[in-house]
């Protein structure tokens, strides 16, 4: 499942490109990591006149485990446990961090100090 934010005309165009490439290349359902790479390639191909979209892709990998990928406008992506994009991202990410018990990757791990 792909969720996109920002310019809706670019979102629709990107969805059409992905559907056409998937239909042309495969006659079966793609795995989430394969779709993630296809989305990254499609975004990177248009890097000089990019699609103004920020995407989150989620699904199951080949082992049946959940996976989520987050993207920027030029195709750089990262596999994450959870993510959000768009204007509400600054509001929902602290909630997700709190509820899913996972600290932000930007924070340093806590250090344990022993006093003698």
XYZ file of N, CA and C in Angstrom:
348
model
N 0.840 -1.149 0.000
C 0.000 0.000 0.000
C 0.898 1.227 0.000
N 0.596 2.166 -0.871
C 1.383 3.387 -0.964
C 0.525 4.572 -0.552
N 1.064 5.394 0.317
C 0.414 6.640 0.713
C 1.296 7.784 0.252
N 0.690 8.793 -0.365
C 1.443 9.923 -0.902
C 0.850 11.219 -0.403
N 1.717 12.216 -0.267
C 1.253 13.546 0.117
C 1.841 14.571 -0.842
N 1.328 15.772 -0.791
C 1.714 16.962 -1.543
C 0.942 17.061 -2.850
N 1.560 17.415 -3.951
C 0.871 17.812 -5.178
C 0.113 16.633 -5.796
N -1.221 16.718 -5.807
C -2.055 15.582 -6.199
C -1.920 15.192 -7.665
N -1.664 16.149 -8.553
C -1.474 15.798 -9.965
C -0.234 14.924 -10.137
N 0.827 15.233 -9.406
C 2.027 14.396 -9.461
C 1.792 13.039 -8.810
N 0.981 13.007 -7.763
C 0.641 11.729 -7.120
C -0.072 10.824 -8.115
N -1.061 11.365 -8.830
C -1.803 10.565 -9.823
C -0.891 10.102 -10.957
N -0.024 11.005 -11.440
C 0.891 10.638 -12.522
C 1.842 9.537 -12.077
N 2.363 9.642 -10.870
C 3.268 8.614 -10.343
C 2.548 7.278 -10.194
N 1.317 7.292 -9.714
C 0.548 6.050 -9.580
C 0.315 5.396 -10.938
N 0.035 6.193 -11.965
C -0.162 5.643 -13.308
C 1.124 5.029 -13.852
N 2.258 5.698 -13.621
C 3.545 5.169 -14.081
C 3.849 3.841 -13.402
N 3.641 3.774 -12.090
C 3.929 2.538 -11.356
C 3.013 1.403 -11.796
N 1.734 1.699 -11.997
C 0.795 0.660 -12.439
C 1.162 0.154 -13.832
N 1.545 1.051 -14.729
C 1.907 0.643 -16.089
C 3.181 -0.196 -16.086
N 4.183 0.208 -15.319
C 5.430 -0.564 -15.262
C 5.199 -1.933 -14.641
N 4.390 -1.976 -13.605
C 4.109 -3.258 -12.953
C 3.358 -4.184 -13.894
N 2.354 -3.660 -14.580
C 1.563 -4.480 -15.492
C 2.406 -4.961 -16.669
N 3.291 -4.111 -17.154
C 4.115 -4.475 -18.307
C 5.179 -5.508 -17.946
N 5.788 -5.372 -16.786
C 6.913 -6.229 -16.429
C 6.502 -7.536 -15.755
N 5.396 -7.528 -15.031
C 5.020 -8.697 -14.235
C 3.529 -8.971 -14.398
N 3.183 -10.207 -14.343
C 1.771 -10.576 -14.318
C 1.403 -11.190 -12.983
N 2.086 -10.771 -11.952
C 1.784 -11.243 -10.609
C 2.007 -10.093 -9.636
N 1.594 -10.307 -8.416
C 1.728 -9.293 -7.391
C 3.190 -9.161 -6.973
N 3.677 -7.921 -6.891
C 5.066 -7.678 -6.498
C 5.193 -7.704 -4.988
N 6.373 -8.073 -4.509
C 6.639 -7.983 -3.075
C 6.859 -6.516 -2.712
N 6.742 -6.224 -1.444
C 6.902 -4.844 -0.994
C 8.320 -4.316 -1.248
N 9.392 -5.069 -0.956
C 10.727 -4.555 -1.281
C 10.942 -4.319 -2.779
N 10.374 -5.174 -3.634
C 10.497 -4.972 -5.077
C 9.749 -3.715 -5.507
N 8.567 -3.507 -4.952
C 7.812 -2.294 -5.254
C 8.541 -1.069 -4.719
N 9.205 -1.222 -3.577
C 9.985 -0.124 -3.021
C 11.114 0.295 -3.936
N 11.800 -0.679 -4.511
C 12.881 -0.361 -5.442
C 12.337 0.253 -6.724
N 11.207 -0.249 -7.220
C 10.587 0.310 -8.418
C 10.172 1.759 -8.190
N 9.605 2.053 -7.035
C 9.214 3.424 -6.711
C 10.436 4.326 -6.617
N 11.503 3.845 -5.999
C 12.733 4.629 -5.904
C 13.302 4.929 -7.287
N 13.307 3.937 -8.165
C 13.815 4.143 -9.523
C 12.960 5.140 -10.295
N 11.638 5.056 -10.151
C 10.747 5.983 -10.849
C 10.955 7.413 -10.364
N 11.132 7.595 -9.063
C 11.365 8.934 -8.525
C 12.739 9.461 -8.938
N 13.750 8.613 -8.905
C 15.103 9.042 -9.258
C 15.206 9.388 -10.739
N 14.473 8.682 -11.583
C 14.477 8.950 -13.020
C 14.013 10.374 -13.312
N 13.097 10.885 -12.504
C 12.563 12.242 -12.691
C 13.229 13.252 -11.757
N 14.465 13.027 -11.340
C 15.092 13.857 -10.316
C 15.331 15.298 -10.756
N 15.498 15.574 -12.063
C 15.743 16.944 -12.505
C 14.452 17.739 -12.654
N 13.343 17.078 -12.829
C 12.009 17.688 -12.808
C 11.124 16.734 -12.013
N 11.320 16.714 -10.692
C 10.764 15.624 -9.872
C 9.253 15.700 -9.694
N 8.709 14.521 -9.385
C 7.340 14.474 -8.887
C 7.368 15.114 -7.502
N 6.484 16.058 -7.267
C 6.448 16.702 -5.951
C 5.560 15.863 -5.037
N 6.068 14.700 -4.678
C 5.348 13.787 -3.794
C 6.306 13.250 -2.744
N 5.768 13.001 -1.583
C 6.513 12.351 -0.515
C 5.705 11.124 -0.137
N 6.333 9.966 -0.216
C 5.611 8.697 -0.172
C 6.013 7.839 1.013
N 5.055 7.038 1.440
C 5.284 5.979 2.418
C 4.710 4.711 1.805
N 5.514 3.669 1.764
C 5.097 2.394 1.196
C 5.136 1.353 2.297
N 4.080 0.588 2.432
C 4.025 -0.437 3.464
C 3.464 -1.732 2.920
N 3.847 -2.832 3.532
C 3.351 -4.130 3.105
C 4.093 -5.245 3.802
N 4.091 -6.410 3.176
C 4.782 -7.585 3.706
C 5.966 -7.915 2.817
N 7.079 -8.283 3.433
C 8.244 -8.681 2.647
C 8.141 -10.159 2.283
N 9.203 -10.704 1.717
C 9.194 -12.102 1.261
C 9.080 -13.102 2.396
N 9.460 -12.706 3.604
C 9.381 -13.586 4.769
C 8.052 -13.460 5.507
N 7.168 -12.601 5.031
C 5.880 -12.408 5.675
C 5.892 -11.413 6.813
N 6.993 -10.696 6.980
C 7.090 -9.681 8.027
C 6.700 -8.324 7.458
N 6.187 -7.466 8.316
C 5.810 -6.131 7.890
C 7.020 -5.281 7.563
N 6.867 -4.437 6.563
C 7.941 -3.511 6.216
C 7.329 -2.185 5.795
N 8.059 -1.124 6.031
C 7.637 0.216 5.637
C 8.842 0.950 5.081
N 8.604 1.705 4.026
C 9.644 2.506 3.401
C 9.165 3.947 3.337
N 10.074 4.871 3.568
C 9.761 6.289 3.453
C 10.667 6.894 2.386
N 10.133 7.839 1.609
C 10.810 8.388 0.439
C 10.832 9.905 0.488
N 11.855 10.490 -0.173
C 11.817 11.916 -0.447
C 11.447 12.098 -1.919
N 11.469 13.334 -2.407
C 10.985 13.617 -3.758
C 11.903 13.091 -4.858
N 13.168 12.825 -4.561
C 14.088 12.384 -5.613
C 14.453 10.906 -5.515
N 13.732 10.139 -4.733
C 13.898 8.694 -4.742
C 14.744 8.100 -3.648
N 15.305 8.918 -2.785
C 16.060 8.367 -1.670
C 15.075 7.725 -0.698
N 15.361 6.498 -0.276
C 14.419 5.818 0.607
C 15.138 5.087 1.718
N 14.348 4.759 2.734
C 14.882 4.087 3.913
C 13.815 3.140 4.442
N 14.230 1.958 4.849
C 13.301 1.025 5.485
C 13.216 1.381 6.957
N 12.004 1.602 7.426
C 11.770 2.041 8.799
C 10.697 1.163 9.429
N 10.557 1.265 10.727
C 9.506 0.537 11.423
C 8.141 1.173 11.213
N 8.115 2.492 11.162
C 6.900 3.257 10.907
C 7.317 4.638 10.441
N 6.408 5.328 9.777
C 6.746 6.645 9.251
C 5.476 7.419 8.948
N 5.634 8.699 8.714
C 4.540 9.540 8.236
C 5.134 10.628 7.363
N 4.345 11.129 6.442
C 4.760 12.205 5.548
C 3.638 13.225 5.489
N 3.960 14.423 5.079
C 2.954 15.452 4.890
C 2.918 16.459 6.017
N 1.890 17.297 5.983
C 1.802 18.403 6.937
C 1.518 17.930 8.357
N 0.880 16.802 8.528
C 0.583 16.291 9.861
C 1.692 15.451 10.463
N 2.784 15.317 9.748
C 3.882 14.470 10.210
C 4.469 14.942 11.532
N 4.590 16.258 11.704
C 5.165 16.778 12.950
C 4.249 16.537 14.138
N 2.973 16.344 13.888
C 2.028 16.090 14.974
C 1.913 14.608 15.316
N 1.972 13.743 14.318
C 1.729 12.321 14.557
C 2.985 11.556 14.971
N 4.166 12.003 14.559
C 5.381 11.252 14.887
C 5.648 11.141 16.389
N 5.468 12.194 17.200
C 5.640 11.991 18.644
C 4.652 10.980 19.221
N 3.434 10.973 18.700
C 2.428 10.006 19.140
C 2.856 8.583 18.769
N 3.319 8.391 17.543
C 3.780 7.061 17.123
C 4.987 6.613 17.935
N 5.911 7.547 18.198
C 7.066 7.205 19.031
C 6.622 6.745 20.413
N 5.652 7.429 20.974
C 5.164 7.094 22.310
C 4.425 5.756 22.312
N 3.538 5.547 21.360
C 2.700 4.353 21.354
C 3.450 3.101 20.909
N 4.395 3.242 20.022
C 5.113 2.079 19.510
C 6.409 1.810 20.260
N 6.692 2.610 21.267
C 7.841 2.404 22.160
C 9.170 2.356 21.415
N 9.307 3.164 20.396
C 10.558 3.210 19.654
C 11.053 4.644 19.608
N 12.241 4.906 20.107
C 12.745 6.272 20.071
C 13.100 6.702 18.653
N 13.176 7.978 18.467
C 13.570 8.529 17.179
C 14.991 8.088 16.852
N 15.277 7.770 15.583
C 16.637 7.344 15.243
C 17.663 8.467 15.386
N 17.205 9.702 15.557
C 18.132 10.816 15.711
C 18.636 10.955 17.140
N 17.954 10.331 18.086
C 18.375 10.424 19.475
C 19.490 9.437 19.762
N 20.404 9.857 20.603
C 21.476 8.957 21.016
C 20.936 7.947 22.016
N 21.474 6.741 22.016
C 21.012 5.757 23.008
C 21.372 6.218 24.418
N 20.554 5.817 25.363
C 20.817 6.203 26.748
C 22.057 5.493 27.251
N 22.813 6.194 28.055
C 24.037 5.626 28.609
C 23.802 5.281 30.070
N 24.369 4.184 30.489
C 24.262 3.753 31.879
C 25.548 4.155 32.587
N 25.403 4.879 33.676
C 26.558 5.337 34.447
C 26.629 4.557 35.749
N 27.792 4.067 36.065
C 28.010 3.367 37.322
C 28.903 4.228 38.205
N 28.453 4.452 39.415
C 29.229 5.241 40.375
C 29.779 4.306 41.436
N 31.008 4.479 41.743
C 31.635 3.657 42.777
C 31.716 4.397 44.071
